[in-house]
Amino acid sequence: MTMILVTGGAGYIGSHACVALLAAGEDVVVFDNFSNSSPIALQRVQQICGKSLIAVEGDIRDERAIEQVLTQYNCTAVMHFAGLKSVQDSVAEPLEYYDQNVIGSHRLLRAMQRSGVKTMVFSSSATVYGTPKFLPYTEDHPLNPVNPYGRTKLIIEDMLRDQYVSDPSWGIAILRYFNPVGAHESGLIGEDPRGVPNNLVPFVAQVAIGRRERLNIWGADYDTPDGTGVRDYIHVMDLALGHLSALKALDSPKCFSVNLGTGTGSSVLEVVRAFEKACGSTIPYDIKSRRPGDIDAYYAATETASRLMGWTAARSLEAMCADHWRWQSNNPNGYC
Ligand code: NAD
Ligand code: UD1
């Protein structure tokens, strides 16, 4: 049994990772400033697992506070989810994104170095690849992010790789997520976006529950089988289990980057149909012009995750929609 520090553990993906960690017998201390989450999520995590975790409110840019938590609780590893994640906002407020994501991660790493904690699992994103030169994206695809959010992720990745070169006794797993959707099967935790959701599945779920009237489909003239954009949607619990596999793979020092996706692309219309099946009602939609910055299709090569961590995603698009709908219908207004 070990103590894992989970930064951003109250957020969408972090809360599901906490469930996976507690269920695997690990102890957890969450460090979160709740800027985009609710402490209720952590109560629900404990309810699901029948086991408690430690929650500390704080900002990852507060190096001393992190160092104190790492030493006080004898942490052996860090799962680092904390940060800002909206592509749109990162274009409007780049300095805020560089501050919270890059400087925040730098301070976290320095606190780890000072307290001798050398194991890190980091939330990166498929966004680091940029416009596809070929598909599926393999981990050696050129890294050329096209927005400030993606560039913050690439800078953090580079910082982690440089740290490993300087001290190969570190263990670092860089996980590049594709499109996380769904919720824990209990329906107790899930994604609770503030304001109007940008992402497809949260928007569809809010149409299904009656919080929004119609879905706008951003483009039906893409070079895809039905003309709508294709993405690699991955169930958030598969993603959470990927973090456990990464942690196990770090039982000896190494540094690696892997895609966490299913390897299968689904179109917007396929997602809408799967969600309609899950919720039992029709999702009204309008076809609109393309959203700036969107690309036709992308999906993951999955062999590296399978080879290095023995992990593959198991849950179907139908399960993602069913679980997302259970969360949304049990909590129409999220954690409020
Ligand atoms: P989220 O916003 O739900 O969770 C992030 C958590 O970090 C929140 O609880 C927030 O309060 C906390 N936080 C933010 N800034 C902080 C700071 N300075 N100090 C302490 N806590 C802070 O996001 P998520 O969807 O769970 O994403 C988690 C991570 O995964 C992020 O790093 C994100 O960039 C990355 N990621 C997410 C997606 C996605 O689609 N959700 C895709 C690829 C990568
Ligand atoms: C976006 C982010 C990406 C992030 C990912 C997380 C951009 C450019 N990229 O990716 O960095 O990692 O979210 O899941 O923002 N769609 C609609 N109507 C909607 C919403 C979306 O038709 O209301 C379509 C989009 O055009 C796209 C697909 O649905 O074809 C998926 O969109 P979205 O969920 O926003 O994810 P990405 O654009 O892949």
mmCIF file of C-alpha atoms in Angstrom, residues 36-172:
data_model
loop_
_atom_site.group_PDB
_atom_site.id
_atom_site.type_symbol
_atom_site.label_atom_id
_atom_site.label_comp_id
_atom_site.label_asym_id
_atom_site.label_seq_id
_atom_site.Cartn_x
_atom_site.Cartn_y
_atom_site.Cartn_z
ATOM 1 C CA ASN A 36 -13.218 23.820 -11.837
ATOM 2 C CA SER A 37 -14.677 21.189 -9.525
ATOM 3 C CA SER A 38 -16.690 20.565 -6.404
ATOM 4 C CA PRO A 39 -15.620 18.926 -3.132
ATOM 5 C CA ILE A 40 -18.863 16.920 -3.434
ATOM 6 C CA ALA A 41 -17.106 14.836 -6.108
ATOM 7 C CA LEU A 42 -14.672 13.628 -3.429
ATOM 8 C CA GLN A 43 -17.513 12.700 -1.060
ATOM 9 C CA ARG A 44 -19.003 10.634 -3.886
ATOM 10 C CA VAL A 45 -15.658 8.941 -4.602
ATOM 11 C CA GLN A 46 -15.502 7.854 -0.956
ATOM 12 C CA GLN A 47 -19.138 6.716 -1.101
ATOM 13 C CA ILE A 48 -18.411 4.540 -4.153
ATOM 14 C CA CYS A 49 -15.310 2.978 -2.629
ATOM 15 C CA GLY A 50 -16.431 2.756 1.019
ATOM 16 C CA LYS A 51 -12.994 4.108 1.877
ATOM 17 C CA SER A 52 -11.746 7.562 2.774
ATOM 18 C CA LEU A 53 -9.157 9.767 1.137
ATOM 19 C CA ILE A 54 -7.384 12.904 2.319
ATOM 20 C CA ALA A 55 -8.330 16.191 0.622
ATOM 21 C CA VAL A 56 -6.104 19.267 0.753
ATOM 22 C CA GLU A 57 -7.250 22.543 -0.791
ATOM 23 C CA GLY A 58 -4.401 24.327 -2.531
ATOM 24 C CA ASP A 59 -2.878 25.556 -5.759
ATOM 25 C CA ILE A 60 -0.147 23.628 -7.573
ATOM 26 C CA ARG A 61 1.773 26.882 -7.987
ATOM 27 C CA ASP A 62 2.254 26.892 -4.198
ATOM 28 C CA GLU A 63 5.486 24.904 -4.103
ATOM 29 C CA ARG A 64 5.828 24.921 -0.302
ATOM 30 C CA ALA A 65 2.293 23.619 0.202
ATOM 31 C CA ILE A 66 2.917 20.715 -2.183
ATOM 32 C CA GLU A 67 6.235 19.892 -0.592
ATOM 33 C CA GLN A 68 4.583 19.812 2.803
ATOM 34 C CA VAL A 69 1.844 17.454 1.614
ATOM 35 C CA LEU A 70 4.367 15.159 -0.092
ATOM 36 C CA THR A 71 6.436 14.828 3.086
ATOM 37 C CA GLN A 72 3.617 14.852 5.632
ATOM 38 C CA TYR A 73 1.830 11.951 3.933
ATOM 39 C CA ASN A 74 4.922 10.057 2.750
ATOM 40 C CA CYS A 75 3.767 10.132 -0.858
ATOM 41 C CA THR A 76 5.541 7.773 -3.224
ATOM 42 C CA ALA A 77 4.084 8.974 -6.546
ATOM 43 C CA VAL A 78 2.100 11.805 -8.119
ATOM 44 C CA MET A 79 -0.739 11.667 -10.621
ATOM 45 C CA HIS A 80 -0.902 15.137 -12.088
ATOM 46 C CA PHE A 81 -4.315 16.163 -13.464
ATOM 47 C CA ALA A 82 -4.497 19.772 -12.222
ATOM 48 C CA GLY A 83 -4.608 22.452 -14.891
ATOM 49 C CA LEU A 84 -6.774 24.350 -17.319
ATOM 50 C CA LYS A 85 -8.136 22.495 -20.349
ATOM 51 C CA SER A 86 -10.198 24.672 -22.684
ATOM 52 C CA VAL A 87 -8.669 25.237 -26.117
ATOM 53 C CA GLN A 88 -10.930 28.266 -26.680
ATOM 54 C CA ASP A 89 -10.043 29.929 -23.351
ATOM 55 C CA SER A 90 -6.350 29.272 -23.947
ATOM 56 C CA VAL A 91 -6.519 31.370 -27.119
ATOM 57 C CA ALA A 92 -8.256 34.210 -25.228
ATOM 58 C CA GLU A 93 -6.080 33.983 -22.090
ATOM 59 C CA PRO A 94 -2.737 32.400 -22.985
ATOM 60 C CA LEU A 95 -0.832 33.873 -20.020
ATOM 61 C CA GLU A 96 -3.252 32.279 -17.573
ATOM 62 C CA TYR A 97 -2.732 28.913 -19.311
ATOM 63 C CA TYR A 98 1.088 29.172 -19.262
ATOM 64 C CA ASP A 99 0.905 30.210 -15.610
ATOM 65 C CA GLN A 100 -1.373 27.464 -14.302
ATOM 66 C CA ASN A 101 -0.236 24.653 -16.569
ATOM 67 C CA VAL A 102 3.470 25.260 -17.197
ATOM 68 C CA ILE A 103 4.526 27.166 -14.071
ATOM 69 C CA GLY A 104 2.204 25.009 -11.955
ATOM 70 C CA SER A 105 3.808 21.810 -13.277
ATOM 71 C CA HIS A 106 7.297 23.249 -12.842
ATOM 72 C CA ARG A 107 6.656 24.077 -9.179
ATOM 73 C CA LEU A 108 5.119 20.660 -8.617
ATOM 74 C CA LEU A 109 8.215 18.994 -10.108
ATOM 75 C CA ARG A 110 10.536 21.098 -7.970
ATOM 76 C CA ALA A 111 8.556 20.187 -4.851
ATOM 77 C CA MET A 112 8.818 16.515 -5.865
ATOM 78 C CA GLN A 113 12.551 16.820 -6.417
ATOM 79 C CA ARG A 114 13.074 18.437 -3.029
ATOM 80 C CA SER A 115 11.050 15.789 -1.224
ATOM 81 C CA GLY A 116 12.589 12.876 -3.142
ATOM 82 C CA VAL A 117 9.367 11.770 -4.860
ATOM 83 C CA LYS A 118 10.421 10.710 -8.355
ATOM 84 C CA THR A 119 7.394 8.985 -9.855
ATOM 85 C CA MET A 120 4.951 10.960 -11.975
ATOM 86 C CA VAL A 121 1.976 10.092 -14.200
ATOM 87 C CA PHE A 122 1.081 13.124 -16.312
ATOM 88 C CA SER A 123 -2.168 14.043 -18.126
ATOM 89 C CA SER A 124 -1.169 15.065 -21.615
ATOM 90 C CA SER A 125 -3.417 15.233 -24.652
ATOM 91 C CA ALA A 126 -3.648 14.104 -28.267
ATOM 92 C CA THR A 127 -3.710 17.854 -28.941
ATOM 93 C CA VAL A 128 0.123 17.773 -28.825
ATOM 94 C CA TYR A 129 0.180 16.097 -32.270
ATOM 95 C CA GLY A 130 -1.526 18.963 -34.125
ATOM 96 C CA THR A 131 -2.745 18.498 -37.686
ATOM 97 C CA PRO A 132 -2.372 14.807 -38.601
ATOM 98 C CA LYS A 133 0.428 13.960 -41.034
ATOM 99 C CA PHE A 134 -0.812 10.356 -40.914
ATOM 100 C CA LEU A 135 -3.378 8.320 -38.977
ATOM 101 C CA PRO A 136 -3.646 6.668 -36.593
ATOM 102 C CA TYR A 137 -1.416 8.960 -34.559
ATOM 103 C CA THR A 138 1.515 6.901 -33.304
ATOM 104 C CA GLU A 139 3.552 8.248 -30.408
ATOM 105 C CA ASP A 140 6.366 9.194 -32.811
ATOM 106 C CA HIS A 141 4.050 11.361 -34.929
ATOM 107 C CA PRO A 142 5.543 14.903 -35.085
ATOM 108 C CA LEU A 143 4.488 17.090 -32.148
ATOM 109 C CA ASN A 144 3.142 20.386 -33.434
ATOM 110 C CA PRO A 145 0.241 21.708 -31.331
ATOM 111 C CA VAL A 146 -1.799 24.437 -32.990
ATOM 112 C CA ASN A 147 -3.170 26.269 -29.918
ATOM 113 C CA PRO A 148 -1.805 27.620 -26.604
ATOM 114 C CA TYR A 149 -3.416 24.818 -24.560
ATOM 115 C CA GLY A 150 -1.631 22.197 -26.663
ATOM 116 C CA ARG A 151 1.632 24.113 -26.434
ATOM 117 C CA THR A 152 1.441 24.159 -22.613
ATOM 118 C CA LYS A 153 1.088 20.351 -22.696
ATOM 119 C CA LEU A 154 4.080 19.984 -25.022
ATOM 120 C CA ILE A 155 6.252 22.250 -22.843
ATOM 121 C CA ILE A 156 5.376 20.151 -19.785
ATOM 122 C CA GLU A 157 6.149 16.946 -21.714
ATOM 123 C CA ASP A 158 9.550 18.389 -22.725
ATOM 124 C CA MET A 159 10.243 19.457 -19.141
ATOM 125 C CA LEU A 160 9.492 15.917 -17.938
ATOM 126 C CA ARG A 161 11.715 14.315 -20.595
ATOM 127 C CA ASP A 162 14.551 16.720 -19.742
ATOM 128 C CA GLN A 163 14.189 15.936 -16.055
ATOM 129 C CA TYR A 164 14.473 12.208 -16.766
ATOM 130 C CA VAL A 165 17.626 12.727 -18.878
ATOM 131 C CA SER A 166 19.190 14.686 -16.025
ATOM 132 C CA ASP A 167 18.234 12.043 -13.442
ATOM 133 C CA PRO A 168 17.299 8.596 -14.843
ATOM 134 C CA SER A 169 16.227 7.388 -11.407
ATOM 135 C CA TRP A 170 12.864 9.093 -12.105
ATOM 136 C CA GLY A 171 9.811 7.221 -13.377
ATOM 137 C CA ILE A 172 7.649 9.281 -15.728
#
